Tab-separated table of C-alpha atoms in Angstrom:
chain	number	residue	atom	x	y	z
J	1	UNK	CA	91.549	29.894	-60.360
J	2	UNK	CA	94.161	27.940	-58.436
J	3	UNK	CA	97.447	27.477	-60.332
J	4	UNK	CA	97.487	23.752	-59.597
J	5	UNK	CA	93.916	23.361	-60.894
J	6	UNK	CA	94.774	25.303	-64.070
J	7	UNK	CA	97.800	23.066	-64.601
J	8	UNK	CA	95.638	19.962	-64.193
J	9	UNK	CA	93.043	21.264	-66.684
J	10	UNK	CA	95.719	22.141	-69.247
J	11	UNK	CA	97.341	18.739	-68.883
J	12	UNK	CA	93.951	17.002	-69.185
J	13	UNK	CA	93.137	18.916	-72.398
J	14	UNK	CA	96.574	18.069	-73.796
J	15	UNK	CA	96.100	14.373	-72.977
J	16	UNK	CA	92.664	14.286	-74.621
J	17	UNK	CA	94.003	15.979	-77.759
J	18	UNK	CA	97.036	13.668	-78.012
J	19	UNK	CA	94.870	10.606	-77.338
J	20	UNK	CA	92.310	11.497	-80.027
J	21	UNK	CA	95.124	12.276	-82.480
J	22	UNK	CA	96.700	8.884	-81.732
J	23	UNK	CA	93.432	7.035	-82.412
J	24	UNK	CA	92.707	8.892	-85.667
J	25	UNK	CA	96.289	8.525	-86.912
J	26	UNK	CA	96.299	4.788	-86.184
J	27	UNK	CA	93.035	4.288	-88.092
J	28	UNK	CA	94.268	6.463	-90.972
J	29	UNK	CA	97.523	4.493	-91.294
J	30	UNK	CA	95.592	1.212	-91.364
J	31	UNK	CA	93.368	2.462	-94.197
J	32	UNK	CA	96.268	4.161	-95.987
J	33	UNK	CA	98.269	0.922	-96.184
J	34	UNK	CA	95.427	-0.660	-98.157
J	35	UNK	CA	94.529	2.379	-100.273
J	36	UNK	CA	97.794	4.100	-101.149
J	37	UNK	CA	99.344	2.752	-104.320
J	38	UNK	CA	101.795	3.800	-107.013
J	39	UNK	CA	101.002	3.607	-110.715
J	40	UNK	CA	102.587	4.758	-113.953
J	41	UNK	CA	100.444	7.229	-115.934
J	42	UNK	CA	101.777	8.735	-119.173
J	43	UNK	CA	105.257	7.490	-118.334
J	44	UNK	CA	105.083	9.281	-114.982
J	45	UNK	CA	104.978	7.714	-111.557
J	46	UNK	CA	101.981	8.906	-109.576
J	47	UNK	CA	100.929	8.285	-106.002
J	48	UNK	CA	97.227	7.637	-105.419
J	49	UNK	CA	95.853	8.060	-101.941
J	50	UNK	CA	92.571	7.815	-100.039
J	51	UNK	CA	89.549	9.372	-101.744
J	52	UNK	CA	86.555	11.004	-100.103
J	53	UNK	CA	84.862	7.648	-99.561
J	54	UNK	CA	87.886	6.304	-97.692
J	55	UNK	CA	88.081	9.438	-95.528
J	56	UNK	CA	84.385	8.987	-94.719
J	57	UNK	CA	85.039	5.388	-93.662
J	58	UNK	CA	87.957	6.526	-91.498
J	59	UNK	CA	85.748	9.086	-89.767
J	60	UNK	CA	83.020	6.488	-89.185
J	61	UNK	CA	85.503	4.044	-87.671
J	62	UNK	CA	86.935	6.835	-85.506
J	63	UNK	CA	83.469	7.627	-84.150
J	64	UNK	CA	82.717	3.943	-83.514
J	65	UNK	CA	85.961	3.618	-81.522
J	66	UNK	CA	84.967	6.609	-79.396
J	67	UNK	CA	81.661	4.799	-78.744
J	68	UNK	CA	83.691	1.762	-77.511
J	69	UNK	CA	82.586	-0.313	-80.494
J	70	UNK	CA	85.626	-2.402	-81.462
J	71	UNK	CA	83.808	-4.221	-84.237
J	72	UNK	CA	83.642	-7.901	-85.221
J	73	UNK	CA	86.625	-10.249	-85.545
J	74	UNK	CA	87.402	-12.588	-88.434
J	75	UNK	CA	85.439	-15.400	-86.705
J	76	UNK	CA	82.291	-13.243	-86.183
J	77	UNK	CA	82.884	-12.474	-82.505
J	78	UNK	CA	82.727	-9.086	-80.822
J	79	UNK	CA	86.299	-7.927	-80.245
J	80	UNK	CA	85.282	-6.112	-77.046
J	81	UNK	CA	84.338	-9.502	-75.543
J	82	UNK	CA	87.291	-11.435	-76.983
J	83	UNK	CA	89.882	-8.915	-75.861
J	84	UNK	CA	89.001	-8.647	-72.153
J	85	UNK	CA	90.813	-11.813	-70.890
J	86	UNK	CA	93.943	-10.728	-72.780
J	87	UNK	CA	93.749	-7.196	-71.352
J	88	UNK	CA	93.409	-8.593	-67.823
J	89	UNK	CA	96.446	-10.851	-68.328
J	90	UNK	CA	98.562	-7.979	-69.637
J	91	UNK	CA	97.465	-5.619	-66.852
J	92	UNK	CA	98.172	-8.312	-64.262
J	93	UNK	CA	101.710	-8.678	-65.552
J	94	UNK	CA	102.236	-4.926	-65.837
J	95	UNK	CA	100.973	-4.024	-62.367
J	96	UNK	CA	102.940	-6.785	-60.632
J	97	UNK	CA	106.106	-5.865	-62.552
J	98	UNK	CA	105.773	-2.176	-61.685
J	99	UNK	CA	105.179	-2.902	-57.993
J	100	UNK	CA	108.078	-5.359	-57.851
J	101	UNK	CA	110.358	-2.981	-59.744
J	102	UNK	CA	109.371	-0.103	-57.472
J	103	UNK	CA	110.067	-2.041	-54.256
J	104	UNK	CA	113.349	-3.556	-55.437
J	105	UNK	CA	114.441	-0.291	-57.041
J	106	UNK	CA	113.942	1.769	-53.888
J	107	UNK	CA	115.760	-0.792	-51.720
J	108	UNK	CA	118.625	-1.046	-54.217
J	109	UNK	CA	118.783	2.751	-54.450
J	110	UNK	CA	119.177	3.043	-50.671
J	111	UNK	CA	122.072	0.582	-50.830
J	112	UNK	CA	123.676	2.389	-53.782
J	113	UNK	CA	123.456	5.873	-52.247
J	114	UNK	CA	126.519	7.582	-50.809
J	115	UNK	CA	125.071	8.118	-47.356
J	116	UNK	CA	127.474	9.690	-44.892
J	117	UNK	CA	130.178	9.918	-47.551
J	118	UNK	CA	130.233	6.240	-48.509
J	119	UNK	CA	131.578	5.555	-51.976
J	120	UNK	CA	129.504	2.825	-53.642
J	121	UNK	CA	130.547	3.161	-57.285
J	122	UNK	CA	130.954	-0.591	-57.660
J	123	UNK	CA	127.364	-1.202	-56.522
J	124	UNK	CA	126.053	1.211	-59.159
J	125	UNK	CA	127.319	-1.112	-61.876
J	126	UNK	CA	124.626	-3.628	-60.917
J	127	UNK	CA	122.014	-0.943	-61.606
J	128	UNK	CA	123.509	0.251	-64.888
J	129	UNK	CA	124.508	-3.047	-66.558
J	130	UNK	CA	120.967	-4.553	-66.749
J	131	UNK	CA	119.713	-1.362	-68.430
J	132	UNK	CA	122.376	-1.681	-71.122
J	133	UNK	CA	121.595	-5.326	-71.934
J	134	UNK	CA	119.052	-6.123	-74.707
J	135	UNK	CA	115.780	-7.580	-73.439
J	136	UNK	CA	116.145	-10.548	-75.803
J	137	UNK	CA	119.512	-11.417	-74.225
J	138	UNK	CA	118.066	-11.251	-70.695
J	139	UNK	CA	115.145	-13.462	-71.768
J	140	UNK	CA	117.497	-15.986	-73.405
J	141	UNK	CA	119.635	-16.165	-70.253
J	142	UNK	CA	116.628	-16.663	-67.956
J	143	UNK	CA	115.064	-19.275	-70.240
J	144	UNK	CA	118.384	-21.158	-70.367
J	145	UNK	CA	118.516	-21.161	-66.570
J	146	UNK	CA	114.903	-22.397	-66.399
J	147	UNK	CA	115.661	-25.203	-68.875
J	148	UNK	CA	118.774	-26.188	-66.900
J	149	UNK	CA	116.766	-26.296	-63.665
J	150	UNK	CA	114.065	-28.372	-65.342
J	151	UNK	CA	116.638	-30.920	-66.552
J	152	UNK	CA	117.838	-31.273	-62.966
J	153	UNK	CA	114.354	-31.933	-61.625
J	154	UNK	CA	113.522	-28.408	-60.512
J	155	UNK	CA	110.352	-27.491	-62.426
J	156	UNK	CA	109.173	-24.542	-60.363
J	157	UNK	CA	109.744	-22.083	-63.223
J	158	UNK	CA	108.096	-22.577	-66.624
J	159	UNK	CA	109.956	-21.431	-69.725
J	160	UNK	CA	106.852	-20.196	-71.566
J	161	UNK	CA	103.080	-20.274	-71.562
J	162	UNK	CA	100.218	-19.024	-69.422
J	163	UNK	CA	98.180	-20.599	-66.684
J	164	UNK	CA	99.836	-20.467	-63.291
J	165	UNK	CA	102.275	-18.631	-61.065
J	166	UNK	CA	105.173	-20.668	-62.465
J	167	UNK	CA	104.466	-19.213	-65.937
J	168	UNK	CA	104.449	-15.696	-64.514
J	169	UNK	CA	107.862	-15.713	-62.803
J	170	UNK	CA	110.182	-15.208	-65.792
J	171	UNK	CA	108.065	-12.558	-67.593
J	172	UNK	CA	107.716	-10.734	-64.279
J	173	UNK	CA	111.487	-10.720	-63.704
J	174	UNK	CA	112.241	-9.465	-67.226
J	175	UNK	CA	109.703	-6.630	-66.945
J	176	UNK	CA	110.609	-5.656	-63.377
J	177	UNK	CA	114.400	-5.711	-63.824
J	178	UNK	CA	114.832	-2.591	-66.034
J	179	UNK	CA	112.202	-0.761	-63.987
J	180	UNK	CA	113.996	-1.649	-60.731
J	181	UNK	CA	117.405	-0.576	-62.093
J	182	UNK	CA	116.020	2.736	-63.342
J	183	UNK	CA	114.267	3.453	-60.055
J	184	UNK	CA	117.383	2.402	-58.110
J	185	UNK	CA	119.490	4.940	-59.963
J	186	UNK	CA	116.950	7.732	-59.386
J	187	UNK	CA	116.576	6.784	-55.718
J	188	UNK	CA	120.334	6.755	-55.124
J	189	UNK	CA	120.849	10.159	-56.779
J	190	UNK	CA	117.835	11.647	-54.955
J	191	UNK	CA	119.055	10.404	-51.578
J	192	UNK	CA	122.488	11.893	-52.211
J	193	UNK	CA	120.882	15.239	-53.066
J	194	UNK	CA	118.680	15.177	-49.959
J	195	UNK	CA	121.699	14.580	-47.713
J	196	UNK	CA	123.070	17.924	-48.937
J	197	UNK	CA	120.087	19.833	-47.514
J	198	UNK	CA	120.686	21.991	-44.466
J	199	UNK	CA	117.989	20.401	-42.288
J	200	UNK	CA	119.588	16.983	-42.803
J	201	UNK	CA	122.996	18.382	-41.842
J	202	UNK	CA	121.439	19.929	-38.716
J	203	UNK	CA	119.844	16.584	-37.829
J	204	UNK	CA	123.208	14.885	-38.243
J	205	UNK	CA	124.819	17.528	-36.079
J	206	UNK	CA	122.230	17.005	-33.323
J	207	UNK	CA	123.050	13.321	-33.218
J	208	UNK	CA	119.923	11.861	-34.869
J	209	UNK	CA	120.314	8.209	-35.783
J	210	UNK	CA	121.112	7.326	-39.386
J	211	UNK	CA	117.914	5.274	-39.593
J	212	UNK	CA	115.737	8.155	-38.410
J	213	UNK	CA	117.363	10.621	-40.801
J	214	UNK	CA	116.981	8.245	-43.748
J	215	UNK	CA	113.308	7.396	-43.248
J	216	UNK	CA	111.951	10.574	-41.601
J	217	UNK	CA	113.950	13.271	-43.378
J	218	UNK	CA	115.228	11.839	-46.654
J	219	UNK	CA	112.819	9.192	-47.964
J	220	UNK	CA	109.762	11.402	-47.538
J	221	UNK	CA	111.266	13.744	-50.128
J	222	UNK	CA	112.685	11.005	-52.348
J	223	UNK	CA	109.245	9.433	-52.959
J	224	UNK	CA	108.143	12.323	-55.197
J	225	UNK	CA	111.330	12.090	-57.254
J	226	UNK	CA	110.861	8.328	-57.638
J	227	UNK	CA	107.350	8.749	-59.035
J	228	UNK	CA	108.646	11.469	-61.340
J	229	UNK	CA	111.138	8.931	-62.699
J	230	UNK	CA	108.477	6.238	-62.936
J	231	UNK	CA	106.368	8.426	-65.220
J	232	UNK	CA	109.325	8.670	-67.605
J	233	UNK	CA	109.555	4.921	-68.236
J	234	UNK	CA	105.995	4.319	-69.439
J	235	UNK	CA	107.176	3.809	-73.005
J	236	UNK	CA	109.890	1.387	-71.930
J	237	UNK	CA	107.417	-0.663	-69.883
J	238	UNK	CA	104.934	-1.013	-72.762
J	239	UNK	CA	107.651	-1.847	-75.322
J	240	UNK	CA	109.111	-4.464	-72.997
J	241	UNK	CA	105.638	-5.919	-72.430
J	242	UNK	CA	105.214	-6.544	-76.160
J	243	UNK	CA	108.594	-8.320	-76.383
J	244	UNK	CA	108.065	-10.328	-73.190
J	245	UNK	CA	104.578	-11.558	-74.101
J	246	UNK	CA	105.719	-12.682	-77.526
J	247	UNK	CA	108.912	-14.489	-76.475
J	248	UNK	CA	107.311	-16.143	-73.437
J	249	UNK	CA	104.100	-17.072	-75.323
J	250	UNK	CA	102.159	-15.219	-72.652
J	251	UNK	CA	98.447	-14.844	-73.419
J	252	UNK	CA	98.338	-11.079	-73.354
J	253	UNK	CA	97.468	-8.412	-75.892
J	254	UNK	CA	100.505	-9.223	-78.051
J	255	UNK	CA	99.398	-12.816	-78.586
J	256	UNK	CA	95.967	-11.619	-79.686
J	257	UNK	CA	97.570	-8.978	-81.900
J	258	UNK	CA	99.707	-11.577	-83.706
J	259	UNK	CA	96.720	-13.893	-84.039
J	260	UNK	CA	94.688	-11.161	-85.772
J	261	UNK	CA	97.580	-10.400	-88.101
J	262	UNK	CA	97.942	-14.085	-89.061
J	263	UNK	CA	94.246	-14.227	-89.928
J	264	UNK	CA	94.467	-10.967	-91.913
J	265	UNK	CA	91.932	-9.281	-89.640
J	266	UNK	CA	93.511	-5.861	-90.023
J	267	UNK	CA	90.548	-4.002	-88.563
J	268	UNK	CA	90.824	-5.918	-85.267
J	269	UNK	CA	94.623	-5.604	-85.488
J	270	UNK	CA	94.274	-1.813	-85.578
J	271	UNK	CA	91.777	-1.797	-82.719
J	272	UNK	CA	94.102	-3.877	-80.518
J	273	UNK	CA	96.911	-1.393	-81.166
J	274	UNK	CA	94.537	1.337	-80.006
J	275	UNK	CA	93.773	-0.662	-76.840
J	276	UNK	CA	97.517	-0.994	-76.170
J	277	UNK	CA	97.739	2.772	-76.642
J	278	UNK	CA	94.939	3.212	-74.094
J	279	UNK	CA	96.919	1.124	-71.583
J	280	UNK	CA	99.925	3.344	-72.241
J	281	UNK	CA	97.949	6.560	-71.706
J	282	UNK	CA	96.284	5.244	-68.536
J	283	UNK	CA	99.658	4.290	-67.024
J	284	UNK	CA	101.149	7.622	-68.014
J	285	UNK	CA	98.239	9.531	-66.460
J	286	UNK	CA	98.477	7.515	-63.229
J	287	UNK	CA	102.223	8.119	-62.924
J	288	UNK	CA	101.899	11.834	-63.678
J	289	UNK	CA	99.025	12.158	-61.185
J	290	UNK	CA	101.129	10.579	-58.439
J	291	UNK	CA	104.001	12.866	-59.381
J	292	UNK	CA	101.720	15.906	-59.250
J	293	UNK	CA	100.555	15.132	-55.724
J	294	UNK	CA	103.952	14.019	-54.451
J	295	UNK	CA	105.901	16.901	-56.008
J	296	UNK	CA	105.794	19.321	-53.089
J	297	UNK	CA	108.336	21.346	-51.236
J	298	UNK	CA	110.863	19.311	-49.237
J	299	UNK	CA	109.366	18.061	-45.986
J	300	UNK	CA	111.263	18.630	-42.798
J	301	UNK	CA	110.647	16.787	-39.571
J	302	UNK	CA	110.618	18.817	-36.397
J	303	UNK	CA	114.040	18.402	-34.862
């Protein structure tokens, strides 16, 4: 069997195992919160946990989740129908943010790289500083700017809410900014490494133009490294999505999650967390798949 195929099968089995463990653990924690309790018996503190009946209920819920049955909400609606518009909104924001971050990050990385011995340390600060700032601070700054613009008659950008492109601008910037800075740093470092390769030095020695060397020799090899870096920020993207949707009152999965918690619908609350986990796993699989296909030996153009 081909080594690459074996690697894919092993990774697929690992993903399935981790995913099933995540679902079962999430359901178990939800039940445990309502069933674990501490009591004093014979002047001794004892911890009481789930009994066989509770474990049976956990297993039944686990099986129903695997059958794509998300259950009924507090207002007697099927969660699978209620959740779809929120999933679409969140995916829309995520996909646009990733694409924007990828494009801006690669362009910024090209500018930041030390091509032909250029020292661009000062430019790197603009890629590092945004990563060190808290998301809440970035959101507060952008919302303050939007409010200031609105007071001066410029109402192109909405501070919060959902409905149009104007509501999407600020959440998109906040999500794309860390992604772009991370990708920019990886791109810059990867370009610098590629310029150390012998075939690039030969191309430089033969008088190839800087533009041709960058796009035909260097960037073809940098793409795989960029996707490898993109697969490492899946957690950051999902965590930022939760913060962004909440602070911008964006009608995504977080808004629905908070709504279920307010109405004490803990079963639906748990199922929404599982859906968010599914989004995470899907993104992670996509990024790792791209990395797998792009991670080849360095490509050299015929000189």
